[in-house]
Short mmCIF file of C-alpha atoms and ligand atoms in Angstrom, two decimals:
data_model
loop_
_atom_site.label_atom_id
_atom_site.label_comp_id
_atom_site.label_asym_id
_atom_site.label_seq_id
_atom_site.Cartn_x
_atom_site.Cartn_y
_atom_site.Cartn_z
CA UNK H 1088 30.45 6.28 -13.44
CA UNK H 1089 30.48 2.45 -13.87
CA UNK H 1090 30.51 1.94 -10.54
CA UNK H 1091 27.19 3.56 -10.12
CA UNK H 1092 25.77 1.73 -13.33
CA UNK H 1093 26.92 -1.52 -11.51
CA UNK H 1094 24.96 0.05 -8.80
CA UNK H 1095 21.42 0.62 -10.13
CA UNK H 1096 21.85 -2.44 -12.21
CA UNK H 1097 22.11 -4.01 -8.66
CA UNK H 1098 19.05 -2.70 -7.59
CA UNK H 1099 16.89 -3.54 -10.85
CA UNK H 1100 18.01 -6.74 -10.45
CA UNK H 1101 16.54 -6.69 -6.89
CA UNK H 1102 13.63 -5.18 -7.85
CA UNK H 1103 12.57 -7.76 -10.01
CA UNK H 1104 13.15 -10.45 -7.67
CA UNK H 1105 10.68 -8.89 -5.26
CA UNK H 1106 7.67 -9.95 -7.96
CA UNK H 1107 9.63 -13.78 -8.03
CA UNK H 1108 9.96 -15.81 -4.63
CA UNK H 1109 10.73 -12.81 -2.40
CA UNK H 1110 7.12 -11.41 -1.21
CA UNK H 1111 6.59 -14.39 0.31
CA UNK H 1112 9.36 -14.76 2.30
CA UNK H 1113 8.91 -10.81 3.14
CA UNK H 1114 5.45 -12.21 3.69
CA UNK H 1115 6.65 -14.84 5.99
CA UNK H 1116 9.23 -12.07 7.64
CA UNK H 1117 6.12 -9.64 8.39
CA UNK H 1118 4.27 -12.46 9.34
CA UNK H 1119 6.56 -12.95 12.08
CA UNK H 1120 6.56 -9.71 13.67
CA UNK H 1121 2.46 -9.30 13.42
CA UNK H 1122 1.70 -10.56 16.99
CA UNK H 1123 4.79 -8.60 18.88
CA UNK H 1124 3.86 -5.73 16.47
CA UNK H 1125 0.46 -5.94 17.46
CA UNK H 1126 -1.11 -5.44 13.66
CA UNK H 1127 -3.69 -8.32 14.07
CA UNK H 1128 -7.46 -6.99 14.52
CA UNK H 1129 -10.53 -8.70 15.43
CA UNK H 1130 -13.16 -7.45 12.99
CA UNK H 1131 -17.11 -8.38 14.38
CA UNK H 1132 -19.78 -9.75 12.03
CA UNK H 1133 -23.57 -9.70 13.43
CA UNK H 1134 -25.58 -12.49 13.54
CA UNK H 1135 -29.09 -11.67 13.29
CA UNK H 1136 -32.21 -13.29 14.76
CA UNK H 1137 -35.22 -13.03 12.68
CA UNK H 1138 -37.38 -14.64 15.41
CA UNK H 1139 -36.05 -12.37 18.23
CA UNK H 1140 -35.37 -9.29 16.20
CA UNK H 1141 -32.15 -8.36 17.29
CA UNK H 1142 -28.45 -9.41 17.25
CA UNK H 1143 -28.01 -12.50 19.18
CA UNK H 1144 -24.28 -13.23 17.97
CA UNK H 1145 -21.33 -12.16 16.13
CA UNK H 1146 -18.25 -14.35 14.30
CA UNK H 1147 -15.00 -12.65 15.08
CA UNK H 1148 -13.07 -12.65 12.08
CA UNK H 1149 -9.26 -11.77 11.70
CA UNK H 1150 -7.81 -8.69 10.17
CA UNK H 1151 -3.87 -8.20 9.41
CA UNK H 1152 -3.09 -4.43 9.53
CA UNK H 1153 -0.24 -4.67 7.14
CA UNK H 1154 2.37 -1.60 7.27
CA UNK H 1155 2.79 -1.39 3.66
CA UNK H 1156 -0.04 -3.44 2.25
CA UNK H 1157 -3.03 -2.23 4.71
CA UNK H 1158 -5.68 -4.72 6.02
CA UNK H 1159 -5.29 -8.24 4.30
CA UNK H 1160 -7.95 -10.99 4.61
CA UNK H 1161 -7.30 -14.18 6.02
CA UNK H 1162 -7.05 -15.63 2.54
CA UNK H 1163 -4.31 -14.33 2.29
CA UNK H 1164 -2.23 -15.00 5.29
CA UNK H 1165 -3.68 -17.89 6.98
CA UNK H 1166 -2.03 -20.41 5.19
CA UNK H 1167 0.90 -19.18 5.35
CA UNK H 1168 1.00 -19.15 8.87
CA UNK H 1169 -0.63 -22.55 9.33
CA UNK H 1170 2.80 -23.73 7.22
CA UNK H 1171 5.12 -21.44 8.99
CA UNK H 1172 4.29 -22.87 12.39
CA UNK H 1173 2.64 -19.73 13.38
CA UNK H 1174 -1.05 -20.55 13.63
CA UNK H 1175 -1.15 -21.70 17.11
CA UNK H 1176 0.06 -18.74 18.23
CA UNK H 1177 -2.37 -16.29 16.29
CA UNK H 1178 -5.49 -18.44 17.25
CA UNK H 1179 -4.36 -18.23 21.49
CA UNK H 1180 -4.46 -14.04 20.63
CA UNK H 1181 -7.87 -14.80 18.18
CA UNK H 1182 -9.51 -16.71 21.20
CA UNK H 1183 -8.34 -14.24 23.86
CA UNK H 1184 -9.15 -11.19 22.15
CA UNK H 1185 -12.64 -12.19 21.64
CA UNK H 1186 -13.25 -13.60 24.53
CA UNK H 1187 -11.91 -10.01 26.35
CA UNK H 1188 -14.24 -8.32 23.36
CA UNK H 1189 -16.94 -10.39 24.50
CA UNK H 1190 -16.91 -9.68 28.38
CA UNK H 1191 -16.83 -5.69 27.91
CA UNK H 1192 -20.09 -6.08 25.69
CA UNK H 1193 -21.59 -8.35 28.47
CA UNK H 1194 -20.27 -6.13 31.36
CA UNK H 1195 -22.17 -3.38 29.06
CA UNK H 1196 -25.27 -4.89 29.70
CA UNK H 1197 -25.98 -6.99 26.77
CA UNK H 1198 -25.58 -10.69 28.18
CA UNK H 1199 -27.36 -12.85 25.84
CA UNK H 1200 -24.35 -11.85 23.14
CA UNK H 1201 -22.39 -14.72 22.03
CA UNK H 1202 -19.33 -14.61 20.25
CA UNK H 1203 -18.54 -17.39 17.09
CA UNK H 1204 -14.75 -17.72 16.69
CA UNK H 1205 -13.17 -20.19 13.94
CA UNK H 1206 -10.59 -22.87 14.60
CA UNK H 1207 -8.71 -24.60 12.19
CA UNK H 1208 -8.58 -28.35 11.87
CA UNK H 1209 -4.82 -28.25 12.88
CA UNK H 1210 -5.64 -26.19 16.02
CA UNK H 1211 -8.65 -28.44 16.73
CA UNK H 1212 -5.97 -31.57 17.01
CA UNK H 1213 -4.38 -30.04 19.45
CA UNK H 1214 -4.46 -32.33 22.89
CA UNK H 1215 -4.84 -28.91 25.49
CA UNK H 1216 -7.26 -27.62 23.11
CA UNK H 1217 -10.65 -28.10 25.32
CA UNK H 1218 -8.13 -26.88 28.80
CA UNK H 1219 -7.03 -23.81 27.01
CA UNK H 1220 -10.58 -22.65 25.74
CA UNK H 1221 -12.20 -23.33 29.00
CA UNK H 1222 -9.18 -21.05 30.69
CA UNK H 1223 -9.85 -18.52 28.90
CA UNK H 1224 -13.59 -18.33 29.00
CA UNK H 1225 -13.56 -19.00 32.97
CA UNK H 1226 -11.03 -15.66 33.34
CA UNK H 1227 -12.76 -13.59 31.50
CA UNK H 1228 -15.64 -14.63 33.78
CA UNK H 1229 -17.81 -15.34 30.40
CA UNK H 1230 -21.02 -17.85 30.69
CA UNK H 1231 -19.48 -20.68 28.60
CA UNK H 1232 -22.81 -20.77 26.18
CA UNK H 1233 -21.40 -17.38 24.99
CA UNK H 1234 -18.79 -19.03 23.03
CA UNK H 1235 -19.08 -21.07 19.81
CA UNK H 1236 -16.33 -22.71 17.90
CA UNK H 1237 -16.76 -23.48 14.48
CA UNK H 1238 -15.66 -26.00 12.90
CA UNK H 1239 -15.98 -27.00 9.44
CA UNK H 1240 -16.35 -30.68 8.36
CA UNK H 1241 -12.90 -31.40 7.35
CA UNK H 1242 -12.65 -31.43 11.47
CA UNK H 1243 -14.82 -34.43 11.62
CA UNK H 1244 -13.41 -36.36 8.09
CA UNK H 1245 -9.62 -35.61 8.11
CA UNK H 1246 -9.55 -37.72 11.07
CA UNK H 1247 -8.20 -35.34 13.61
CA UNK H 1248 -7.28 -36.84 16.98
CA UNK H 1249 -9.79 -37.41 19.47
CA UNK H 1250 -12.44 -35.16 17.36
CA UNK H 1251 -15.28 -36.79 19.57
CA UNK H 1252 -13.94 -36.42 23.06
CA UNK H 1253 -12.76 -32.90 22.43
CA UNK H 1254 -16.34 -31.92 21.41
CA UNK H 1255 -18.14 -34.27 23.67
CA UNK H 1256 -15.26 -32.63 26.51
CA UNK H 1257 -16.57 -28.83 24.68
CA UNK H 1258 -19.75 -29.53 25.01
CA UNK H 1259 -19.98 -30.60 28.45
CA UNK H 1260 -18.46 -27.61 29.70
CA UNK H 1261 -21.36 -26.25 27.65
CA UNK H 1262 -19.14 -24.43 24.67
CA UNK H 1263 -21.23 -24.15 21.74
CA UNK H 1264 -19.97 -26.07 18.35
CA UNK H 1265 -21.20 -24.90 14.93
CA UNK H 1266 -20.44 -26.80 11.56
CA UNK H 1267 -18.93 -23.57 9.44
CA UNK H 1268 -19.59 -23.75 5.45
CA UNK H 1269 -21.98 -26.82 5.65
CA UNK H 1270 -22.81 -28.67 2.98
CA UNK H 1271 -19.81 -27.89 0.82
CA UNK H 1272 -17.67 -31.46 1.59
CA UNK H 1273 -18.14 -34.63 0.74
CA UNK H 1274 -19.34 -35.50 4.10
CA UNK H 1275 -21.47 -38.24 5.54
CA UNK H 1276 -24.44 -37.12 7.61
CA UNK H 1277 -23.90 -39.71 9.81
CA UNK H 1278 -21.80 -37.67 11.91
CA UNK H 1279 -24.81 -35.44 12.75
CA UNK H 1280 -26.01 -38.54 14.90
CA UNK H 1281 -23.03 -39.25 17.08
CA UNK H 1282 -21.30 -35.69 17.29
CA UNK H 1283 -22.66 -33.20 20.00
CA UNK H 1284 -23.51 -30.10 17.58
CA UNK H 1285 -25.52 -26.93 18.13
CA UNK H 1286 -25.06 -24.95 15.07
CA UNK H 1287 -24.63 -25.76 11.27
CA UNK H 1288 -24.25 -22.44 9.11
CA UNK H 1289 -25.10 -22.69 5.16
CA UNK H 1290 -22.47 -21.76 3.04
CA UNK H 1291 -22.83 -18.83 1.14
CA UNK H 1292 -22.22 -20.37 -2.39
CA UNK H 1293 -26.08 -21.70 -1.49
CA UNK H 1294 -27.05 -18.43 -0.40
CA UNK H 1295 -25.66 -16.58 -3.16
CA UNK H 1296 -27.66 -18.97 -5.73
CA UNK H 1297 -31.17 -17.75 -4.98
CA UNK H 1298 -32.92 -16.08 -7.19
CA UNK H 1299 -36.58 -16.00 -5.71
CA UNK H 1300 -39.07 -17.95 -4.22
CA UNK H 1301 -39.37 -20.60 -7.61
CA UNK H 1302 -35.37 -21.25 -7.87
CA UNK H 1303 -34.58 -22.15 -4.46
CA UNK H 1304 -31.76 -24.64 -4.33
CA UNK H 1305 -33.35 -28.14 -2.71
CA UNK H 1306 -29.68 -28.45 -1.19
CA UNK H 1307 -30.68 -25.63 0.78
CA UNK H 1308 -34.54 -26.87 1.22
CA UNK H 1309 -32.48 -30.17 2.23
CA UNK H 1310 -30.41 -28.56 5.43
CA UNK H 1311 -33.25 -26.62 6.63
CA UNK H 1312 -34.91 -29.71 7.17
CA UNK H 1313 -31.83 -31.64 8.41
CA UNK H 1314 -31.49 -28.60 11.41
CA UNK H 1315 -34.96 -29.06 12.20
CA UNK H 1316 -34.53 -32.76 12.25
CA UNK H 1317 -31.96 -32.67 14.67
CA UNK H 1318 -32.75 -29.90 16.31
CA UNK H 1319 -30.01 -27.72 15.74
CA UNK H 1320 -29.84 -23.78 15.20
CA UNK H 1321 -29.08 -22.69 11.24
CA UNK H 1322 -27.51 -19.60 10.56
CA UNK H 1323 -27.44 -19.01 7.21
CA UNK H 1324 -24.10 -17.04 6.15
CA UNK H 1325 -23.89 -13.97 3.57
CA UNK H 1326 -27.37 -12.78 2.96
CA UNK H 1327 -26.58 -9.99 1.05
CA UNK H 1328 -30.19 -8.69 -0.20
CA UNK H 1329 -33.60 -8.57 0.52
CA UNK H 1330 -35.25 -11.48 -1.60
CA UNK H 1331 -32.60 -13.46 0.02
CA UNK H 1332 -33.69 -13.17 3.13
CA UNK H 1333 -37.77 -12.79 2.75
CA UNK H 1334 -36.80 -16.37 0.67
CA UNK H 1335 -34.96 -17.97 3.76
CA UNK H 1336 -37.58 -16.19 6.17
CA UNK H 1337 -39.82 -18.66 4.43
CA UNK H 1338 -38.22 -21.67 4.46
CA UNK H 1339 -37.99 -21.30 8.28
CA UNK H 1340 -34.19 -20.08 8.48
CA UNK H 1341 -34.08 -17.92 11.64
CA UNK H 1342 -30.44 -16.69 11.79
CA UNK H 1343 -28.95 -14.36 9.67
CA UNK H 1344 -25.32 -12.97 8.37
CA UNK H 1345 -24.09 -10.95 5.79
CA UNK H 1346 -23.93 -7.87 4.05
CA UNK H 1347 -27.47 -7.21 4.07
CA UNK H 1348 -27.10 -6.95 7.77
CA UNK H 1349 -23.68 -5.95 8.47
CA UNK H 1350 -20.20 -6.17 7.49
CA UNK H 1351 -17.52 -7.28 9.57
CA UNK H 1352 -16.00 -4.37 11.53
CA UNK H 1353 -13.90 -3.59 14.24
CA UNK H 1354 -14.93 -3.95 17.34
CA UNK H 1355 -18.63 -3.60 17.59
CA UNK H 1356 -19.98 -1.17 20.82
CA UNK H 1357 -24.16 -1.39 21.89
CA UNK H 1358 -24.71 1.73 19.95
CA UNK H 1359 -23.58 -0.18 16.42
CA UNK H 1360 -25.52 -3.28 17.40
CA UNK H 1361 -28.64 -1.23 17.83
CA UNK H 1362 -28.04 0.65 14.14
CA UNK H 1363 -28.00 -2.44 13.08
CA UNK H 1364 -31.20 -3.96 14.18
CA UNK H 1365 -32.86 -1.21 13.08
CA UNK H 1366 -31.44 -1.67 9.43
CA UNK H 1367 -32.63 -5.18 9.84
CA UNK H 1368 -35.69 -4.83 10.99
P1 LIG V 528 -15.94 -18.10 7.30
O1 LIG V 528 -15.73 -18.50 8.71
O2 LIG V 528 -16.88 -18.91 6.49
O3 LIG V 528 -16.38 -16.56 7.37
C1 LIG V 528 -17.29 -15.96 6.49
C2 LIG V 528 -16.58 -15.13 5.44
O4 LIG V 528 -17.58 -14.58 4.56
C3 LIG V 528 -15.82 -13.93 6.00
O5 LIG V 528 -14.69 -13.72 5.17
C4 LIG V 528 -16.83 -12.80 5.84
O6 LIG V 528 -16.22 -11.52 5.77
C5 LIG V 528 -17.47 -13.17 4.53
N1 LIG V 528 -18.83 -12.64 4.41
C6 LIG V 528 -19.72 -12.34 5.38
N2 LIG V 528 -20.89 -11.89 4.88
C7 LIG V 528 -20.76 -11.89 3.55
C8 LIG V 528 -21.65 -11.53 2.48
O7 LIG V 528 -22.79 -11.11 2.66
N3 LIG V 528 -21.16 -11.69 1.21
C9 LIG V 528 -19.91 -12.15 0.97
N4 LIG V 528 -19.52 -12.28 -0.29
N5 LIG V 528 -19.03 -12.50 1.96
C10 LIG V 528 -19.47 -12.37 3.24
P2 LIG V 528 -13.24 -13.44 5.78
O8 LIG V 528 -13.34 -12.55 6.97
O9 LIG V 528 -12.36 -13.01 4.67
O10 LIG V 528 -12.79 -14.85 6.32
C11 LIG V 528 -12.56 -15.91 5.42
C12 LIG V 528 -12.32 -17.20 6.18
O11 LIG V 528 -11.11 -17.14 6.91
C13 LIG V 528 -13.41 -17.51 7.18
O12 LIG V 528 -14.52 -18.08 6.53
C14 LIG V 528 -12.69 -18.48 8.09
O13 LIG V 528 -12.70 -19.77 7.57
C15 LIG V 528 -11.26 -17.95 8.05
N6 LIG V 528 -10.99 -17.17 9.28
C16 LIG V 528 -11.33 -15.90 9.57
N7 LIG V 528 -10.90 -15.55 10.79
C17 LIG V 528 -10.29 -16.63 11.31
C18 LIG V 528 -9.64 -16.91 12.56
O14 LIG V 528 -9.56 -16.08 13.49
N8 LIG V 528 -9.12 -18.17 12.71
C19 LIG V 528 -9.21 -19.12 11.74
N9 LIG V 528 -8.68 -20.33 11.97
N10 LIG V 528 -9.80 -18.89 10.56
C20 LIG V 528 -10.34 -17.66 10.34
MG1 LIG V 529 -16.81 -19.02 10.23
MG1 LIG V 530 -18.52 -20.02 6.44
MG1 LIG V 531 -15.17 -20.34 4.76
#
């Protein structure tokens, strides 16, 4: 009888620890086993050309298919395995798997697709970075325009190790580089003169603030103009309704991504992409 008091006193005890410091170290344990377990998931966000009228891109966008907890964000894993050492790992699967993504939807006939993938500012400092992108792309026989990395300004401000050659090295090879979340550091837009960009993308928080045609943040009336200055592409990142986008439309913001349009799912066939530019369009 005591014994088995002892016993489930044991396991309370246990229990309650769980809610303390032991998820994340479970965390950390699951974390581990992900890749070999093969629970990561690309999930495939549109990005919409107003101009064109049709899907011109998509941002790949991780997924953790947890056993017990389902499919987690990145918010709530990625730092965790930035700290844990496992980062560079998961980001050689993130690029391969779009990048083989990417070549079945061009082998299926639609070769103007381009694929967006993020990479951290950690990943970005490392010195085979540029050599291991440009493997990839060259064996899965991709153009190398079909691949943009974004980036977002901490890349260019935290002082990360050869951040110029890297991109000047990217963009020779002709990988595409977008500035992810723009506008949300305390950045100089100097960097705009002497770093070889193609895409910035406006942060939703800018996105999310209009209200109509009369309330229209000049922040974002500010990077419209600084694309067109410089003559870079602007995607403008979760649109979510209409009067969002007919306001953008205006302003002369031709690419498009969010709810409105799509949201991220798994791997996106032709059939998808064409459901979608008809709800766009
Ligand atoms: P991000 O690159 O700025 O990606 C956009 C985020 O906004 C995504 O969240 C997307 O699901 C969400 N979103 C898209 N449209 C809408 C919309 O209309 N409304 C709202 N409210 N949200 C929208 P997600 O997938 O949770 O990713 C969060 C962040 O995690 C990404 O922000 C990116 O910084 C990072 N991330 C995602 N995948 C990877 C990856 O493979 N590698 C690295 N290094 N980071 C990644
Ligand atoms: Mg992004
Ligand atoms: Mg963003
Ligand atoms: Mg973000």
């Amino acid at each position: 009888e005591v014994k088995a008091k002892g016993k489930n006193a044991a396991r309370a005890f246990s229990a309650d620890m769980r809610t303390g410091f032991l998820p994340r170290l479970e965390l950390e344990r699951d974390l581990r086993r992900a890749l070999p377990n093969d629970e990561f998931v690309l999930h495939f966000q549109p990005q919409y050309s107003l101009r064109l009228g049709r899907v011109v891109g998509a941002e790949a966008l991780i997924r953790w298919r947890h056993p017990q907890h389902g499919l987690m964000n990145p918010g709530s894993f990625m730092d965790l395995a930035e700290e844990t050492g496992l980062m560079g790992a998961i980001s050689a699967w993130v690029m391969e798997e779009a990048c083989r993504q990417l070549s079945l939807w061009h082998a299926a006939g639609s070769t103007d697709l381009r694929v967006a993938v993020n990479v951290s500012p950690h990943e970005f400092s490392r010195p085979d970075l540029v050599q291991r992108v440009s493997e990839i792309v060259a064996r899965h026989g991709l153009p190398r325009e079909a691949l943009e990395i974004e980036i977002t300004e901490n890349v260019l401000l935290q002082d990360v190790p050869g951040v110029v050659e890297k991109l000047r090295l990217l963009r020779q090879t002709g990988i595409r580089i977008a500035i992810d979340d723009f506008g949300t550091r305390y950045s100089s837009l100097n960097y705009l003169r002497s770093f070889p960009i193609n895409t910035i993308k406006i942060d939703q928080s800018f996105i999310r603030d209009i209200e109509g045609d009369d309330s229209v943040s000049p922040i974002i009336v500010a990077i419209v103009g600084i694309a067109r200055g410089f003559n870079l592409d602007l995607v403008a990142e979760g649109v979510e309704n209409d009067m969002q986008r007919r306001v953008l439309a205006r302003l002369g913001c031709d690419e498009m991504q969010g709810y409105l349009f799509a949201r991220p799912t798994p791997a996106i066939d032709m059939d998808a992409t064409r459901r979608w530019e008809h709800a766009a369009g």
